[in-house]
């Protein structure tokens, strides 16, 4: 058996990052849209109700009731959590447009691939509901009705995002 503790090793180096953001990564514009109050209230009720049901089933004395009662509790907790956290957002940098629909991962579009940007009025009936939607060939991030930005890339993919200040987002993309 060999002694591995006495083997000389090179000293660890620490990774260094630039102290300031580079020009390409600095946001030119950022905006978001939060879920309406009724959606957050519904999410809070579902979250608390699901937690109460799940804890009641798990704390049941003696023979536990059907384990299937945990399924609606867990579904209510997950749905409530998603409704409370729901938020859309867009960040425009010199090189990319980053679209966010929290809690899902962000989607990045190269600015060089964007061929058209326009302002569009939309509500829940336009895309068949609220949230992350796909209707009429358009991917939509919509929590509240109103004016939003529609982005078309060079592959023909169309994405609509609703933000609190769509005119400022449009100006940042059109520049």
XYZ file of N, CA, C and O in Angstrom:
700
model
N 0.844 -1.156 0.000
C 0.000 0.000 0.000
C 0.902 1.236 0.000
O 1.895 1.290 0.685
N 0.503 2.248 -0.780
C 1.326 3.451 -0.867
C 0.720 4.559 -0.037
O -0.492 4.605 0.186
N 1.580 5.443 0.365
C 1.140 6.589 1.155
C 0.780 7.716 0.194
O 1.643 8.329 -0.414
N -0.530 7.986 0.040
C -0.960 9.024 -0.903
C -0.965 10.407 -0.272
O -1.078 11.403 -0.969
N -0.841 10.477 1.038
C -0.877 11.785 1.684
C 0.435 12.545 1.532
O 0.470 13.759 1.638
N 1.526 11.838 1.283
C 2.805 12.522 1.184
C 3.214 12.826 -0.256
O 4.316 13.286 -0.502
N 2.312 12.559 -1.216
C 2.609 12.853 -2.611
C 2.495 14.360 -2.818
O 1.486 14.968 -2.461
N 3.552 14.992 -3.358
C 3.460 16.442 -3.562
C 2.436 16.769 -4.658
O 2.342 16.071 -5.667
N 1.664 17.796 -4.418
C 0.680 18.243 -5.409
C 0.936 19.699 -5.721
O 1.539 20.431 -4.934
N 0.476 20.099 -6.874
C 0.606 21.497 -7.244
C -0.355 22.320 -6.407
O -1.434 21.854 -6.031
N 0.010 23.529 -6.118
C -0.861 24.406 -5.334
C -2.134 24.729 -6.097
O -2.145 24.838 -7.320
N -3.214 24.840 -5.387
C -4.480 25.164 -6.015
C -4.475 26.625 -6.428
O -3.995 27.493 -5.710
N -5.007 26.879 -7.583
C -5.136 28.260 -8.036
C -6.603 28.637 -8.011
O -7.482 27.784 -8.188
N -6.865 29.868 -7.786
C -8.250 30.320 -7.761
C -8.585 30.932 -9.112
O -7.770 31.610 -9.724
N -9.776 30.648 -9.568
C -10.236 31.205 -10.833
C -10.527 32.685 -10.628
O -11.056 33.095 -9.598
N -10.153 33.460 -11.597
C -10.415 34.892 -11.502
C -11.430 35.286 -12.558
O -11.456 34.743 -13.654
N -12.266 36.219 -12.211
C -13.262 36.760 -13.122
C -13.043 38.260 -13.214
O -12.588 38.875 -12.252
N -13.382 38.836 -14.315
C -13.256 40.284 -14.390
C -14.183 40.947 -13.379
O -15.279 40.458 -13.113
N -13.755 42.030 -12.800
C -14.536 42.715 -11.773
C -15.780 43.390 -12.351
O -16.773 43.528 -11.672
N -15.722 43.796 -13.591
C -16.873 44.432 -14.213
C -17.387 43.551 -15.335
O -16.653 42.764 -15.915
N -18.654 43.699 -15.625
C -19.244 42.916 -16.698
C -18.686 43.385 -18.035
O -18.415 44.566 -18.230
N -18.507 42.444 -18.927
C -18.024 42.820 -20.250
C -19.145 43.492 -21.014
O -20.322 43.371 -20.675
N -18.817 44.176 -22.069
C -19.803 44.914 -22.861
C -20.879 43.973 -23.406
O -22.046 44.320 -23.464
N -20.475 42.776 -23.798
C -21.430 41.847 -24.398
C -22.424 41.305 -23.381
O -23.523 40.941 -23.734
N -22.074 41.252 -22.111
C -22.964 40.654 -21.130
C -23.750 41.676 -20.329
O -24.616 41.315 -19.554
N -23.455 42.947 -20.492
C -24.131 43.980 -19.718
C -25.553 44.161 -20.236
O -25.759 44.379 -21.428
N -26.557 44.091 -19.384
C -27.934 44.264 -19.849
C -28.169 45.678 -20.372
O -27.789 46.653 -19.749
N -28.798 45.753 -21.537
C -29.216 47.020 -22.100
C -30.577 47.376 -21.540
O -30.865 48.522 -21.244
N -31.416 46.368 -21.379
C -32.771 46.580 -20.865
C -33.237 45.300 -20.174
O -32.963 44.193 -20.629
N -33.948 45.457 -19.090
C -34.535 44.319 -18.393
C -35.909 44.693 -17.879
O -36.122 45.804 -17.394
N -36.851 43.791 -18.011
C -38.211 44.052 -17.557
C -38.876 42.727 -17.209
O -38.477 41.673 -17.705
N -39.888 42.791 -16.375
C -40.613 41.576 -16.003
C -42.075 41.908 -15.749
O -42.462 43.066 -15.675
N -42.867 40.880 -15.615
C -44.284 41.003 -15.314
C -44.613 39.939 -14.274
O -44.323 38.761 -14.492
N -45.168 40.345 -13.148
C -45.501 39.395 -12.088
C -46.923 38.893 -12.272
O -47.738 39.507 -12.957
N -47.204 37.786 -11.638
C -48.541 37.208 -11.693
C -49.526 38.146 -11.001
O -49.181 38.823 -10.035
N -50.776 38.190 -11.488
C -51.769 39.040 -10.833
C -52.070 38.550 -9.418
O -51.803 37.401 -9.063
N -52.643 39.426 -8.622
C -52.911 39.123 -7.206
C -53.819 37.910 -7.057
O -53.616 37.093 -6.152
N -54.836 37.777 -7.924
C -55.741 36.637 -7.789
C -55.006 35.319 -8.010
O -55.313 34.313 -7.371
N -54.012 35.315 -8.916
C -53.266 34.092 -9.181
C -52.375 33.736 -7.997
O -52.284 32.568 -7.602
N -51.724 34.722 -7.419
C -50.880 34.464 -6.245
C -51.713 34.044 -5.043
O -51.307 33.169 -4.273
N -52.912 34.639 -4.877
C -53.797 34.250 -3.767
C -54.288 32.814 -3.944
O -54.307 32.030 -2.985
N -54.669 32.465 -5.176
C -55.091 31.086 -5.453
C -53.950 30.110 -5.193
O -54.152 29.036 -4.620
N -52.748 30.498 -5.604
C -51.581 29.650 -5.363
C -51.305 29.464 -3.884
O -50.970 28.366 -3.440
N -51.452 30.545 -3.102
C -51.224 30.446 -1.658
C -52.247 29.523 -1.009
O -51.900 28.705 -0.140
N -53.512 29.617 -1.432
C -54.560 28.747 -0.882
C -54.274 27.291 -1.243
O -54.385 26.395 -0.387
N -53.908 27.035 -2.500
C -53.580 25.663 -2.908
C -52.367 25.127 -2.157
O -52.351 23.971 -1.729
N -51.356 25.965 -1.990
C -50.153 25.551 -1.288
C -50.468 25.184 0.166
O -50.085 24.109 0.646
N -51.192 26.053 0.855
C -51.536 25.773 2.254
C -52.487 24.589 2.385
O -52.332 23.762 3.274
N -53.473 24.504 1.496
C -54.408 23.381 1.530
C -53.714 22.053 1.254
O -53.991 21.040 1.907
N -52.812 22.058 0.272
C -52.066 20.835 -0.044
C -51.163 20.407 1.096
O -51.037 19.214 1.398
N -50.505 21.396 1.725
C -49.663 21.070 2.884
C -50.498 20.520 4.036
O -50.092 19.563 4.707
N -51.680 21.105 4.277
C -52.557 20.630 5.354
C -53.045 19.214 5.081
O -53.032 18.357 5.974
N -53.473 18.941 3.845
C -53.953 17.600 3.499
C -52.835 16.568 3.606
O -53.019 15.496 4.189
N -51.672 16.910 3.076
C -50.548 15.966 3.122
C -50.116 15.687 4.553
O -49.855 14.535 4.918
N -50.044 16.720 5.380
C -49.630 16.499 6.767
C -50.699 15.731 7.542
O -50.374 14.922 8.406
N -51.980 15.951 7.239
C -53.047 15.200 7.909
C -52.981 13.720 7.544
O -53.172 12.849 8.402
N -52.710 13.423 6.283
C -52.620 12.021 5.854
C -51.407 11.354 6.493
O -51.478 10.225 6.977
N -50.277 12.069 6.526
C -49.061 11.484 7.087
C -49.126 11.345 8.609
O -48.508 10.450 9.181
N -49.875 12.224 9.266
C -49.954 12.184 10.734
C -51.154 11.379 11.244
O -51.428 11.381 12.441
N -51.867 10.702 10.374
C -53.047 9.948 10.758
C -52.668 8.856 11.760
O -51.764 8.070 11.505
N -53.333 8.798 12.932
C -52.980 7.775 13.921
C -53.486 6.396 13.496
O -54.498 6.261 12.823
N -52.757 5.388 13.911
C -53.156 4.014 13.611
C -52.966 3.695 12.145
O -51.990 4.092 11.520
N -53.940 2.958 11.599
C -53.858 2.614 10.193
C -54.042 3.876 9.359
O -55.028 4.599 9.503
N -53.096 4.126 8.489
C -53.148 5.318 7.634
C -54.246 5.157 6.597
O -54.520 4.049 6.140
N -54.903 6.239 6.240
C -55.886 6.143 5.161
C -55.167 5.862 3.842
O -53.945 5.765 3.808
N -55.897 5.769 2.822
C -55.326 5.473 1.515
C -54.153 6.388 1.194
O -54.217 7.597 1.372
N -53.091 5.799 0.707
C -51.929 6.590 0.301
C -52.263 7.452 -0.907
O -51.590 8.439 -1.177
N -53.345 7.104 -1.605
C -53.756 7.889 -2.769
C -54.189 9.297 -2.370
O -54.233 10.189 -3.210
N -54.496 9.499 -1.083
C -54.841 10.852 -0.629
C -53.639 11.793 -0.652
O -53.800 13.004 -0.613
N -52.440 11.232 -0.701
C -51.248 12.075 -0.804
C -51.132 12.712 -2.182
O -50.584 13.807 -2.311
N -51.643 12.055 -3.207
C -51.504 12.563 -4.575
C -52.162 13.940 -4.735
O -51.510 14.876 -5.206
N -53.432 14.136 -4.333
C -53.993 15.480 -4.491
C -53.286 16.520 -3.628
O -53.161 17.679 -4.026
N -52.795 16.116 -2.475
C -52.057 17.054 -1.632
C -50.764 17.516 -2.284
O -50.446 18.709 -2.296
N -50.024 16.575 -2.859
C -48.758 16.911 -3.518
C -49.019 17.745 -4.773
O -48.311 18.719 -5.050
N -50.052 17.394 -5.536
C -50.399 18.169 -6.733
C -50.782 19.595 -6.345
O -50.368 20.564 -7.002
N -51.541 19.756 -5.280
C -51.928 21.094 -4.822
C -50.708 21.893 -4.366
O -50.610 23.093 -4.649
N -49.773 21.251 -3.685
C -48.556 21.943 -3.232
C -47.736 22.412 -4.435
O -47.303 23.568 -4.492
N -47.522 21.547 -5.401
C -46.716 21.896 -6.580
C -47.406 22.996 -7.391
O -46.774 23.986 -7.789
N -48.713 22.859 -7.630
C -49.446 23.865 -8.390
C -49.449 25.202 -7.662
O -49.228 26.254 -8.273
N -49.693 25.184 -6.364
C -49.679 26.415 -5.580
C -48.318 27.081 -5.598
O -48.208 28.308 -5.746
N -47.270 26.298 -5.483
C -45.908 26.825 -5.522
C -45.624 27.505 -6.865
O -45.072 28.609 -6.916
N -46.033 26.871 -7.959
C -45.825 27.441 -9.288
C -46.622 28.728 -9.490
O -46.133 29.683 -10.100
N -47.844 28.772 -8.980
C -48.658 29.981 -9.126
C -48.110 31.143 -8.303
O -48.164 32.288 -8.740
N -47.609 30.856 -7.130
C -47.053 31.925 -6.293
C -45.780 32.487 -6.919
O -45.533 33.698 -6.877
N -44.965 31.644 -7.516
C -43.686 32.088 -8.073
C -43.751 32.584 -9.512
O -42.754 33.099 -10.018
N -44.883 32.448 -10.184
C -44.959 32.755 -11.616
C -44.541 34.196 -11.907
O -44.981 35.135 -11.256
N -43.667 34.345 -12.919
C -43.189 35.658 -13.355
C -42.604 35.502 -14.751
O -41.923 34.539 -15.038
N -42.886 36.464 -15.613
C -42.266 36.493 -16.922
C -41.254 37.619 -16.944
O -41.369 38.582 -16.182
N -40.278 37.495 -17.802
C -39.285 38.557 -17.891
C -38.500 38.489 -19.175
O -38.438 37.459 -19.837
N -37.923 39.614 -19.530
C -37.075 39.698 -20.712
C -35.889 40.586 -20.361
O -36.042 41.617 -19.714
N -34.702 40.131 -20.740
C -33.482 40.912 -20.574
C -32.828 41.020 -21.938
O -32.594 40.014 -22.607
N -32.542 42.254 -22.338
C -31.914 42.506 -23.629
C -30.477 42.929 -23.374
O -30.221 43.867 -22.629
N -29.524 42.207 -23.977
C -28.112 42.588 -23.937
C -27.682 42.918 -25.366
O -28.489 42.838 -26.297
N -26.426 43.266 -25.537
C -25.936 43.573 -26.877
C -25.955 42.355 -27.785
O -26.090 42.488 -28.995
N -25.813 41.160 -27.220
C -25.709 39.942 -28.024
C -26.927 39.026 -27.964
O -27.138 38.237 -28.875
N -27.698 39.088 -26.879
C -28.781 38.132 -26.678
C -30.047 38.801 -26.158
O -30.002 39.893 -25.617
N -31.131 38.062 -26.294
C -32.384 38.367 -25.620
C -32.675 37.140 -24.766
O -32.701 36.014 -25.262
N -32.849 37.351 -23.474
C -33.107 36.243 -22.559
C -34.552 36.341 -22.101
O -34.951 37.340 -21.504
N -35.339 35.306 -22.390
C -36.739 35.243 -22.000
C -36.873 34.308 -20.811
O -36.370 33.189 -20.835
N -37.573 34.776 -19.791
C -37.739 33.966 -18.583
C -39.221 33.757 -18.281
O -40.012 34.675 -18.403
N -39.537 32.546 -17.892
C -40.847 32.230 -17.335
C -40.574 31.422 -16.087
O -40.340 30.219 -16.147
N -40.494 32.130 -14.968
C -40.132 31.481 -13.724
C -41.253 30.559 -13.306
O -42.412 30.949 -13.401
N -40.962 29.374 -12.936
C -39.736 28.772 -12.468
C -39.004 27.930 -13.516
O -38.097 27.192 -13.170
N -39.336 28.039 -14.792
C -38.668 27.261 -15.832
C -37.329 27.902 -16.209
O -37.116 29.082 -15.965
N -36.441 27.135 -16.853
C -35.154 27.708 -17.269
C -35.351 28.800 -18.331
O -36.321 28.785 -19.085
N -34.405 29.708 -18.385
C -34.476 30.816 -19.332
C -34.214 30.344 -20.756
O -33.533 29.348 -20.979
N -34.752 31.071 -21.723
C -34.524 30.802 -23.140
C -33.755 31.978 -23.716
O -34.137 33.123 -23.538
N -32.682 31.695 -24.435
C -31.805 32.731 -24.983
C -31.918 32.749 -26.505
O -31.854 31.719 -27.149
N -32.086 33.955 -27.054
C -32.145 34.143 -28.500
C -31.018 35.097 -28.885
O -30.893 36.177 -28.302
N -30.187 34.708 -29.853
C -29.145 35.603 -30.347
C -29.799 36.790 -31.045
O -30.713 36.611 -31.858
N -29.317 37.993 -30.756
C -29.885 39.185 -31.397
C -29.642 39.171 -32.893
O -30.429 39.722 -33.650
N -28.569 38.534 -33.337
C -28.288 38.480 -34.770
C -29.319 37.636 -35.516
O -29.482 37.765 -36.719
N -30.045 36.769 -34.799
C -31.054 35.901 -35.423
C -32.430 36.543 -35.468
O -33.334 36.022 -36.110
N -32.637 37.660 -34.773
C -33.946 38.310 -34.726
C -34.164 39.081 -36.021
O -33.350 39.909 -36.405
N -35.280 38.781 -36.698
C -35.581 39.454 -37.956
C -36.730 40.447 -37.834
O -36.846 41.358 -38.654
N -37.587 40.278 -36.828
C -38.717 41.187 -36.679
C -39.103 41.303 -35.206
O -39.103 40.309 -34.476
N -39.421 42.523 -34.810
C -39.912 42.802 -33.462
C -41.095 43.740 -33.613
O -41.016 44.731 -34.342
N -42.186 43.433 -32.929
C -43.338 44.334 -32.988
C -44.123 44.276 -31.695
O -44.030 43.300 -30.936
N -44.883 45.338 -31.458
C -45.752 45.417 -30.291
C -47.102 44.814 -30.640
O -47.658 45.106 -31.702
N -47.618 43.951 -29.763
C -48.875 43.252 -30.012
C -49.720 43.294 -28.743
O -49.213 43.079 -27.640
N -51.003 43.547 -28.910
C -51.962 43.507 -27.802
C -52.455 42.068 -27.661
O -52.846 41.441 -28.653
N -52.437 41.535 -26.449
C -52.869 40.146 -26.241
C -53.518 39.988 -24.878
O -53.247 40.756 -23.951
N -54.376 38.992 -24.781
C -54.966 38.607 -23.502
C -55.082 37.084 -23.476
O -54.569 36.402 -24.355
N -55.751 36.558 -22.471
C -55.827 35.101 -22.307
C -56.523 34.428 -23.483
O -56.159 33.318 -23.875
N -57.504 35.080 -24.091
C -58.217 34.453 -25.216
C -57.363 34.402 -26.476
O -57.603 33.570 -27.348
N -56.367 35.259 -26.597
C -55.505 35.276 -27.777
C -54.718 33.977 -27.907
O -54.587 33.426 -28.999
N -54.200 33.485 -26.799
C -53.352 32.295 -26.822
C -53.970 31.108 -26.086
O -53.302 30.127 -25.834
N -55.229 31.203 -25.705
C -55.908 30.085 -25.070
C -55.620 29.933 -23.589
O -55.696 28.836 -23.056
N -55.291 31.000 -22.913
C -55.066 30.947 -21.471
C -53.859 31.764 -21.064
O -53.278 32.496 -21.869
N -53.503 31.628 -19.802
C -52.352 32.355 -19.279
C -51.232 31.375 -18.966
O -51.461 30.177 -18.858
N -50.028 31.912 -18.825
C -48.874 31.075 -18.539
C -48.023 30.912 -19.774
O -47.981 31.761 -20.656
N -47.338 29.795 -19.865
C -46.533 29.458 -21.032
C -47.452 28.764 -22.022
O -47.967 27.684 -21.760
N -47.702 29.383 -23.169
C -48.672 28.888 -24.143
C -48.052 28.725 -25.513
O -47.075 29.382 -25.847
N -48.677 27.898 -26.317
C -48.296 27.740 -27.719
C -49.602 27.668 -28.507
O -50.366 26.715 -28.380
N -49.846 28.698 -29.313
C -51.063 28.745 -30.116
C -50.783 29.495 -31.407
O -50.067 30.504 -31.401
N -51.358 29.029 -32.494
C -51.221 29.675 -33.801
C -49.755 29.821 -34.203
O -49.372 30.798 -34.829
N -48.905 28.876 -33.804
C -47.492 28.921 -34.144
C -46.684 29.918 -33.326
O -45.538 30.191 -33.648
N -47.260 30.458 -32.273
C -46.584 31.449 -31.436
C -46.385 30.868 -30.042
O -47.315 30.332 -29.445
N -45.168 30.978 -29.530
C -44.886 30.618 -28.148
C -45.106 31.886 -27.331
O -44.522 32.920 -27.625
N -45.966 31.815 -26.309
C -46.333 33.011 -25.555
C -46.030 32.847 -24.079
O -46.261 31.786 -23.502
N -45.495 33.916 -23.478
C -45.290 34.020 -22.039
C -46.214 35.123 -21.567
O -45.929 36.304 -21.746
N -47.344 34.742 -20.980
C -48.406 35.704 -20.705
C -49.010 35.460 -19.331
O -49.491 34.358 -19.060
N -48.962 36.452 -18.466
C -49.603 36.364 -17.160
C -50.732 37.378 -17.003
O -51.701 37.121 -16.306
N -50.598 38.531 -17.631
C -51.612 39.579 -17.551
C -51.943 40.052 -18.964
O -51.108 39.961 -19.853
N -53.161 40.566 -19.191
C -53.501 41.064 -20.520
C -52.844 42.421 -20.776
O -52.530 43.161 -19.855
N -52.627 42.710 -22.052
C -52.085 44.008 -22.409
C -51.080 43.914 -23.530
O -50.954 42.898 -24.214
N -50.363 45.001 -23.691
C -49.381 45.116 -24.757
C -48.128 44.311 -24.426
O -47.676 44.292 -23.282
N -47.581 43.643 -25.434
C -46.371 42.861 -25.254
C -45.514 42.927 -26.502
O -45.869 43.580 -27.484
N -44.387 42.244 -26.478
C -43.438 42.251 -27.579
C -43.454 40.882 -28.248
O -43.364 39.846 -27.581
N -43.566 40.897 -29.574
C -43.523 39.672 -30.366
C -42.208 39.649 -31.131
O -41.896 40.573 -31.870
N -41.424 38.594 -30.937
C -40.093 38.465 -31.534
C -40.119 37.312 -32.529
O -40.534 36.204 -32.186
N -39.645 37.587 -33.754
C -39.553 36.553 -34.789
C -38.086 36.356 -35.127
O -37.375 37.326 -35.384
N -37.624 35.095 -35.103
C -36.223 34.840 -35.451
C -36.114 34.374 -36.899
O -37.122 34.231 -37.598
N -34.888 34.149 -37.345
C -34.646 33.812 -38.752
C -35.124 32.412 -39.134
O -35.180 32.072 -40.310
N -35.493 31.598 -38.169
C -36.058 30.276 -38.459
C -37.581 30.303 -38.504
O -38.214 29.270 -38.662
N -38.161 31.482 -38.298
C -39.607 31.620 -38.326
C -40.282 31.379 -36.991
O -41.505 31.387 -36.905
N -39.528 31.174 -35.947
C -40.105 30.968 -34.613
C -40.563 32.307 -34.055
O -39.804 33.274 -34.031
N -41.798 32.348 -33.603
C -42.375 33.576 -33.070
C -42.602 33.392 -31.574
O -43.172 32.391 -31.139
N -42.139 34.364 -30.784
C -42.294 34.324 -29.331
C -42.909 35.631 -28.876
O -42.445 36.707 -29.246
N -43.963 35.530 -28.075
C -44.605 36.707 -27.492
C -44.297 36.722 -26.010
O -44.409 35.701 -25.334
N -43.902 37.886 -25.492
C -43.675 38.022 -24.053
C -44.351 39.301 -23.578
O -44.233 40.357 -24.195
N -45.096 39.181 -22.516
C -45.792 40.319 -21.913
C -44.930 40.836 -20.775
O -44.509 40.077 -19.906
N -44.630 42.134 -20.798
C -43.847 42.758 -19.741
C -44.572 43.999 -19.243
O -45.549 44.444 -19.845
N -44.080 44.563 -18.160
C -44.699 45.760 -17.590
C -44.465 46.986 -18.466
O -45.306 47.876 -18.526
N -43.314 47.056 -19.148
C -42.981 48.194 -20.014
C -42.612 47.698 -21.413
O -41.440 47.699 -21.794
N -43.590 47.281 -22.198
C -43.276 46.705 -23.509
C -42.669 47.710 -24.488
O -41.867 47.325 -25.339
N -43.036 48.986 -24.387
C -42.471 49.985 -25.301
C -40.962 50.105 -25.107
O -40.208 50.210 -26.070
N -40.510 50.108 -23.861
C -39.067 50.194 -23.584
C -38.349 48.942 -24.082
O -37.239 49.031 -24.623
N -38.968 47.793 -23.940
C -38.381 46.553 -24.445
C -38.282 46.601 -25.969
O -37.270 46.219 -26.551
N -39.338 47.093 -26.600
C -39.339 47.219 -28.061
C -38.223 48.166 -28.523
O -37.497 47.848 -29.472
N -38.087 49.292 -27.870
C -37.021 50.245 -28.248
C -35.638 49.630 -28.078
O -34.744 49.834 -28.896
N -35.434 48.870 -27.005
C -34.135 48.220 -26.782
C -33.843 47.176 -27.854
O -32.705 47.024 -28.283
N -34.869 46.469 -28.302
C -34.681 45.454 -29.347
C -34.521 46.072 -30.732
O -33.820 45.540 -31.570
N -35.193 47.177 -30.971
C -35.139 47.815 -32.281
C -33.839 48.590 -32.493
O -33.472 48.905 -33.614
N -33.118 48.885 -31.405
C -31.878 49.671 -31.522
C -30.755 48.869 -32.109
O -30.682 47.697 -32.084
